[in-house]
Each structure stands twice: as structure tokens, then as C-alpha cells.
mmCIF file of C-alpha atoms in Angstrom:
data_model
loop_
_atom_site.group_PDB
_atom_site.id
_atom_site.type_symbol
_atom_site.label_atom_id
_atom_site.label_comp_id
_atom_site.label_asym_id
_atom_site.label_seq_id
_atom_site.Cartn_x
_atom_site.Cartn_y
_atom_site.Cartn_z
ATOM 1 C CA MET A 17 -5.773 -19.520 7.203
ATOM 2 C CA ALA A 18 -3.706 -16.384 6.622
ATOM 3 C CA ILE A 19 0.027 -16.542 6.158
ATOM 4 C CA ASN A 20 1.920 -14.030 8.301
ATOM 5 C CA LEU A 21 4.801 -12.784 6.190
ATOM 6 C CA GLN A 22 8.218 -11.534 7.196
ATOM 7 C CA LYS A 23 9.983 -8.680 5.398
ATOM 8 C CA GLY A 24 11.118 -9.843 1.950
ATOM 9 C CA GLN A 25 8.905 -12.925 1.953
ATOM 10 C CA ARG A 26 6.731 -13.645 -1.103
ATOM 11 C CA GLU A 27 3.471 -15.542 -1.474
ATOM 12 C CA ASN A 28 1.227 -16.425 -4.434
ATOM 13 C CA ILE A 29 -2.099 -14.612 -4.711
ATOM 14 C CA ASN A 30 -4.627 -17.186 -5.900
ATOM 15 C CA ALA A 31 -7.689 -14.936 -5.897
ATOM 16 C CA PRO A 32 -8.666 -12.943 -9.002
ATOM 17 C CA LYS A 33 -10.492 -10.309 -6.887
ATOM 18 C CA PHE A 34 -9.142 -9.200 -3.530
ATOM 19 C CA THR A 35 -8.918 -6.262 -1.156
ATOM 20 C CA ILE A 36 -5.704 -4.787 0.178
ATOM 21 C CA GLY A 37 -6.391 -3.637 3.725
ATOM 22 C CA LEU A 38 -4.017 -1.204 5.435
ATOM 23 C CA GLY A 39 -4.117 -0.403 9.109
ATOM 24 C CA TRP A 40 -2.216 1.571 11.706
ATOM 25 C CA ASP A 41 -2.458 3.286 15.067
ATOM 26 C CA THR A 42 -0.685 6.460 16.106
ATOM 27 C CA ASN A 43 0.985 7.389 19.345
ATOM 28 C CA SER A 44 -0.251 10.482 21.119
ATOM 29 C CA SER A 45 1.153 13.323 19.098
ATOM 30 C CA SER A 46 3.236 15.939 20.838
ATOM 31 C CA THR A 47 2.556 18.143 17.809
ATOM 32 C CA GLY A 48 -1.115 18.516 18.755
ATOM 33 C CA THR A 49 -2.224 17.568 15.241
ATOM 34 C CA ASP A 50 -4.003 14.407 14.084
ATOM 35 C CA PHE A 51 -2.097 11.995 11.890
ATOM 36 C CA ASP A 52 -3.440 11.641 8.360
ATOM 37 C CA LEU A 53 -1.890 8.595 6.750
ATOM 38 C CA ASP A 54 -2.626 8.051 3.076
ATOM 39 C CA ALA A 55 -2.443 4.861 1.025
ATOM 40 C CA SER A 56 -1.285 5.257 -2.562
ATOM 41 C CA VAL A 57 -0.851 2.727 -5.341
ATOM 42 C CA PHE A 58 1.631 2.892 -8.204
ATOM 43 C CA ILE A 59 0.577 0.703 -11.147
ATOM 44 C CA LEU A 60 3.765 -0.092 -13.056
ATOM 45 C CA GLY A 61 4.687 -1.562 -16.410
ATOM 46 C CA GLU A 62 7.628 -3.747 -17.427
ATOM 47 C CA ASN A 63 10.015 -0.772 -17.018
ATOM 48 C CA LYS A 64 9.025 -0.329 -13.328
ATOM 49 C CA LYS A 65 7.500 3.096 -14.150
ATOM 50 C CA LEU A 66 3.879 4.269 -14.022
ATOM 51 C CA VAL A 67 1.909 2.994 -17.016
ATOM 52 C CA SER A 68 0.465 6.546 -17.207
ATOM 53 C CA ASP A 69 -0.271 9.405 -14.792
ATOM 54 C CA ALA A 70 -3.786 7.941 -14.419
ATOM 55 C CA HIS A 71 -2.185 4.776 -12.984
ATOM 56 C CA PHE A 72 -1.165 6.610 -9.800
ATOM 57 C CA ILE A 73 -4.057 5.858 -7.427
ATOM 58 C CA PHE A 74 -4.534 8.013 -4.308
ATOM 59 C CA PHE A 75 -7.212 10.060 -2.505
ATOM 60 C CA ASN A 76 -7.615 12.431 -5.501
ATOM 61 C CA ASN A 77 -7.630 9.668 -8.171
ATOM 62 C CA LEU A 78 -9.520 6.690 -6.766
ATOM 63 C CA LYS A 79 -9.758 4.463 -9.893
ATOM 64 C CA SER A 80 -7.363 3.153 -12.509
ATOM 65 C CA PRO A 81 -8.470 3.693 -16.149
ATOM 66 C CA ASP A 82 -9.504 0.017 -16.493
ATOM 67 C CA GLU A 83 -11.124 0.081 -13.003
ATOM 68 C CA SER A 84 -8.988 -2.888 -11.933
ATOM 69 C CA VAL A 85 -7.696 -0.866 -8.958
ATOM 70 C CA ILE A 86 -10.152 1.120 -6.834
ATOM 71 C CA HIS A 87 -9.189 3.046 -3.681
ATOM 72 C CA THR A 88 -12.201 3.147 -1.343
ATOM 73 C CA GLY A 89 -11.355 6.596 0.065
ATOM 74 C CA ASP A 90 -9.239 8.573 2.472
ATOM 75 C CA ASN A 91 -9.408 8.009 6.228
ATOM 76 C CA LEU A 92 -8.262 11.283 7.787
ATOM 77 C CA THR A 93 -7.553 10.049 11.339
ATOM 78 C CA GLY A 94 -7.014 6.260 11.424
ATOM 79 C CA ASP A 95 -9.411 5.980 14.360
ATOM 80 C CA GLY A 96 -11.222 2.722 15.043
ATOM 81 C CA ASP A 97 -10.459 -0.964 14.619
ATOM 82 C CA GLY A 98 -9.817 -2.868 11.410
ATOM 83 C CA ASP A 99 -8.528 -1.548 8.107
ATOM 84 C CA ASP A 100 -8.004 2.203 7.959
ATOM 85 C CA GLU A 101 -7.907 2.290 4.161
ATOM 86 C CA GLN A 102 -8.696 -0.314 1.500
ATOM 87 C CA ILE A 103 -7.843 -0.837 -2.137
ATOM 88 C CA LYS A 104 -9.876 -3.237 -4.257
ATOM 89 C CA ILE A 105 -8.037 -5.183 -6.970
ATOM 90 C CA ASP A 106 -9.694 -7.076 -9.832
ATOM 91 C CA LEU A 107 -7.042 -8.984 -11.779
ATOM 92 C CA THR A 108 -9.650 -10.017 -14.386
ATOM 93 C CA LYS A 109 -9.815 -6.359 -15.534
ATOM 94 C CA ILE A 110 -6.135 -5.458 -15.304
ATOM 95 C CA ASP A 111 -4.399 -4.157 -18.412
ATOM 96 C CA PRO A 112 -1.880 -6.729 -19.749
ATOM 97 C CA SER A 113 0.861 -4.057 -19.720
ATOM 98 C CA VAL A 114 0.656 -3.915 -15.901
ATOM 99 C CA LYS A 115 3.375 -5.978 -14.229
ATOM 100 C CA GLU A 116 3.485 -4.560 -10.704
ATOM 101 C CA ILE A 117 1.304 -2.771 -8.153
ATOM 102 C CA CYS A 118 3.230 -0.998 -5.358
ATOM 103 C CA VAL A 119 1.418 -0.043 -2.149
ATOM 104 C CA VAL A 120 2.794 2.984 -0.316
ATOM 105 C CA VAL A 121 1.604 4.750 2.840
ATOM 106 C CA THR A 122 2.624 8.342 3.531
ATOM 107 C CA ILE A 123 1.960 10.852 6.310
ATOM 108 C CA HIS A 124 0.110 13.870 4.918
ATOM 109 C CA GLU A 125 1.958 17.137 5.665
ATOM 110 C CA ALA A 126 4.485 15.173 7.747
ATOM 111 C CA GLU A 127 7.167 17.843 7.648
ATOM 112 C CA SER A 128 4.969 20.770 8.710
ATOM 113 C CA ARG A 129 3.287 18.627 11.384
ATOM 114 C CA ARG A 130 6.656 17.218 12.569
ATOM 115 C CA GLN A 131 5.392 13.638 12.250
ATOM 116 C CA ASN A 132 7.084 10.419 11.143
ATOM 117 C CA PHE A 133 6.512 6.673 11.133
ATOM 118 C CA GLY A 134 8.361 6.386 14.461
ATOM 119 C CA GLN A 135 5.113 7.730 15.952
ATOM 120 C CA VAL A 136 3.003 5.091 14.157
ATOM 121 C CA ARG A 137 2.438 1.597 15.561
ATOM 122 C CA ASN A 138 0.556 -1.604 14.734
ATOM 123 C CA SER A 139 0.999 -1.005 10.994
ATOM 124 C CA TYR A 140 -0.009 -3.790 8.638
ATOM 125 C CA VAL A 141 -0.994 -4.668 5.109
ATOM 126 C CA ARG A 142 -3.205 -7.654 4.388
ATOM 127 C CA ILE A 143 -4.856 -9.246 1.389
ATOM 128 C CA VAL A 144 -8.401 -10.575 1.683
ATOM 129 C CA ASP A 145 -10.038 -12.821 -0.947
ATOM 130 C CA ASP A 146 -13.251 -11.034 -1.987
ATOM 131 C CA SER A 147 -15.044 -14.288 -2.881
ATOM 132 C CA ASN A 148 -15.111 -15.593 0.695
ATOM 133 C CA ASN A 149 -13.713 -12.744 2.856
ATOM 134 C CA THR A 150 -10.736 -14.921 3.851
ATOM 135 C CA GLU A 151 -7.474 -13.252 4.796
ATOM 136 C CA LEU A 152 -4.785 -14.735 2.520
ATOM 137 C CA VAL A 153 -1.644 -12.961 3.724
ATOM 138 C CA LYS A 154 -0.743 -10.357 6.318
ATOM 139 C CA TYR A 155 2.449 -8.402 6.853
ATOM 140 C CA GLU A 156 2.889 -6.492 10.105
ATOM 141 C CA LEU A 157 5.544 -3.792 9.993
ATOM 142 C CA ASP A 158 7.600 -4.038 13.141
ATOM 143 C CA GLU A 159 10.571 -1.979 11.970
ATOM 144 C CA ASP A 160 11.439 1.212 13.795
ATOM 145 C CA PHE A 161 10.973 4.012 11.275
ATOM 146 C CA SER A 162 12.203 6.905 13.400
ATOM 147 C CA ILE A 163 12.552 9.562 10.679
ATOM 148 C CA GLU A 164 10.690 8.131 7.666
ATOM 149 C CA THR A 165 7.569 9.872 6.370
ATOM 150 C CA ALA A 166 6.663 7.286 3.708
ATOM 151 C CA VAL A 167 6.802 3.481 3.664
ATOM 152 C CA GLU A 168 6.407 1.043 0.795
ATOM 153 C CA PHE A 169 4.371 -1.648 2.571
ATOM 154 C CA GLY A 170 4.414 -4.206 -0.220
ATOM 155 C CA ARG A 171 4.035 -4.964 -3.872
ATOM 156 C CA ILE A 172 1.950 -7.270 -6.009
ATOM 157 C CA TYR A 173 3.710 -8.404 -9.142
ATOM 158 C CA ASN A 174 3.213 -10.730 -12.075
ATOM 159 C CA ARG A 175 5.879 -13.332 -12.660
ATOM 160 C CA GLU A 176 5.308 -15.695 -15.571
ATOM 161 C CA GLY A 177 1.527 -15.317 -15.334
ATOM 162 C CA GLN A 178 1.329 -15.814 -11.548
ATOM 163 C CA TRP A 179 0.499 -12.847 -9.304
ATOM 164 C CA LYS A 180 2.474 -12.705 -6.055
ATOM 165 C CA PHE A 181 2.690 -10.436 -3.021
ATOM 166 C CA GLU A 182 6.029 -9.388 -1.547
ATOM 167 C CA ALA A 183 6.359 -7.824 1.917
ATOM 168 C CA ILE A 184 8.656 -4.795 1.436
ATOM 169 C CA GLY A 185 8.637 -2.544 4.536
ATOM 170 C CA MET A 186 11.017 0.060 3.080
ATOM 171 C CA GLY A 187 10.914 3.621 4.413
ATOM 172 C CA GLN A 188 11.776 6.943 2.777
ATOM 173 C CA THR A 189 12.333 10.358 4.314
ATOM 174 C CA GLY A 190 11.191 12.355 1.272
ATOM 175 C CA GLY A 191 7.493 11.573 1.626
ATOM 176 C CA LEU A 192 5.310 10.839 -1.379
ATOM 177 C CA GLY A 193 7.538 12.946 -3.646
ATOM 178 C CA GLU A 194 10.332 10.397 -3.259
ATOM 179 C CA PHE A 195 8.112 7.633 -4.655
ATOM 180 C CA LEU A 196 6.751 9.862 -7.431
ATOM 181 C CA ASN A 197 10.333 10.525 -8.556
ATOM 182 C CA LYS A 198 11.149 6.819 -8.395
ATOM 183 C CA TYR A 199 8.141 5.566 -10.380
ATOM 184 C CA ASN A 200 7.371 8.437 -12.772
#
């Protein structure tokens, strides 16, 4: 049975291979343009910085060098039920220098399209055990992000050999660039 997390709550991840599912719906846009939300993953070392440029996973770089993190591809509209984008994690392959995996969702061309997370609803991140397709944890973002164009949904981190998930739900107004500056 899945554990529904609240912002800031942490839970152990006891599956060596799992999928991070991200989902959202958008309100009718007054801008007349579809929303293109993009999931990105920052694979960080002990210093809370990218292990290398190749450890920034997004729609133009779908695999980490060790293939422990694989983005399944970009969903350009978010239409339909279920996960809009997925990231597969295999902790058995992960480089020992990796201590944290941050999951961020941004709105592509948010500024030019005049879009923000205040126009996005039913956002969630969930972790599903690949061995039995069981949902382990789910975090539904219910904050009102009225001006933010990027949100850190959550992070997976290693503490004393145990991998954990923390529900973050922190927005930024600077889009993906803000997170690149933070983690690079």
C-alpha cells in the first residue's frame, strides 16, 4: 500500500529498481498555447553539485553515464491519464559517488508563453517498485504556485547506505536555469 507523503516528509525506498512517475493536468490556457512540462533529474555528489554535466538528465540527455537513471522521454502536452513522464532508477548500477537525485519539473518556454504552475493542477510524483509494479510512495503537490515556472518535486538521497525519498514541493521563478545555477 502506498504511503501518501506530506511536504517535507521522508520515507525509505526499499526497492533497488523503481520508476519515478510524474503527472499533472493543466487548466485551459488563456495564452492559446499548450503546456509542455518537462521532468529533469540532477544527479549530485557529496558536495550537492552535479557529478558531471552528463549527470543532468532531461529530454536531450535521457541516460546517465552508468545507465542507472533513464528518462523515458518527453511528453509535449500532458494529455491522458496516468504518469505524464517517467524516470527509471536502478540503484544496483548507480555510481558510488552519487549521493542525491533531485527531480525537477519545469514549464518549457514559460516566460514567452506566459505560463506558470498556478495554471497546473493535480501534480504528483510517485515511486513504483519495478519488481511488482507496486506504488511505494506518492506526493501530491497541493501548494498554490502562482508565479513559479519550475518546481523541485522531490529528492532521493543516500543516508548511511539507505536510500530515502523526501517530498520537497519547492518552486522557483527562474525556470530550469535557476536549478542549473544551483546544482552546477
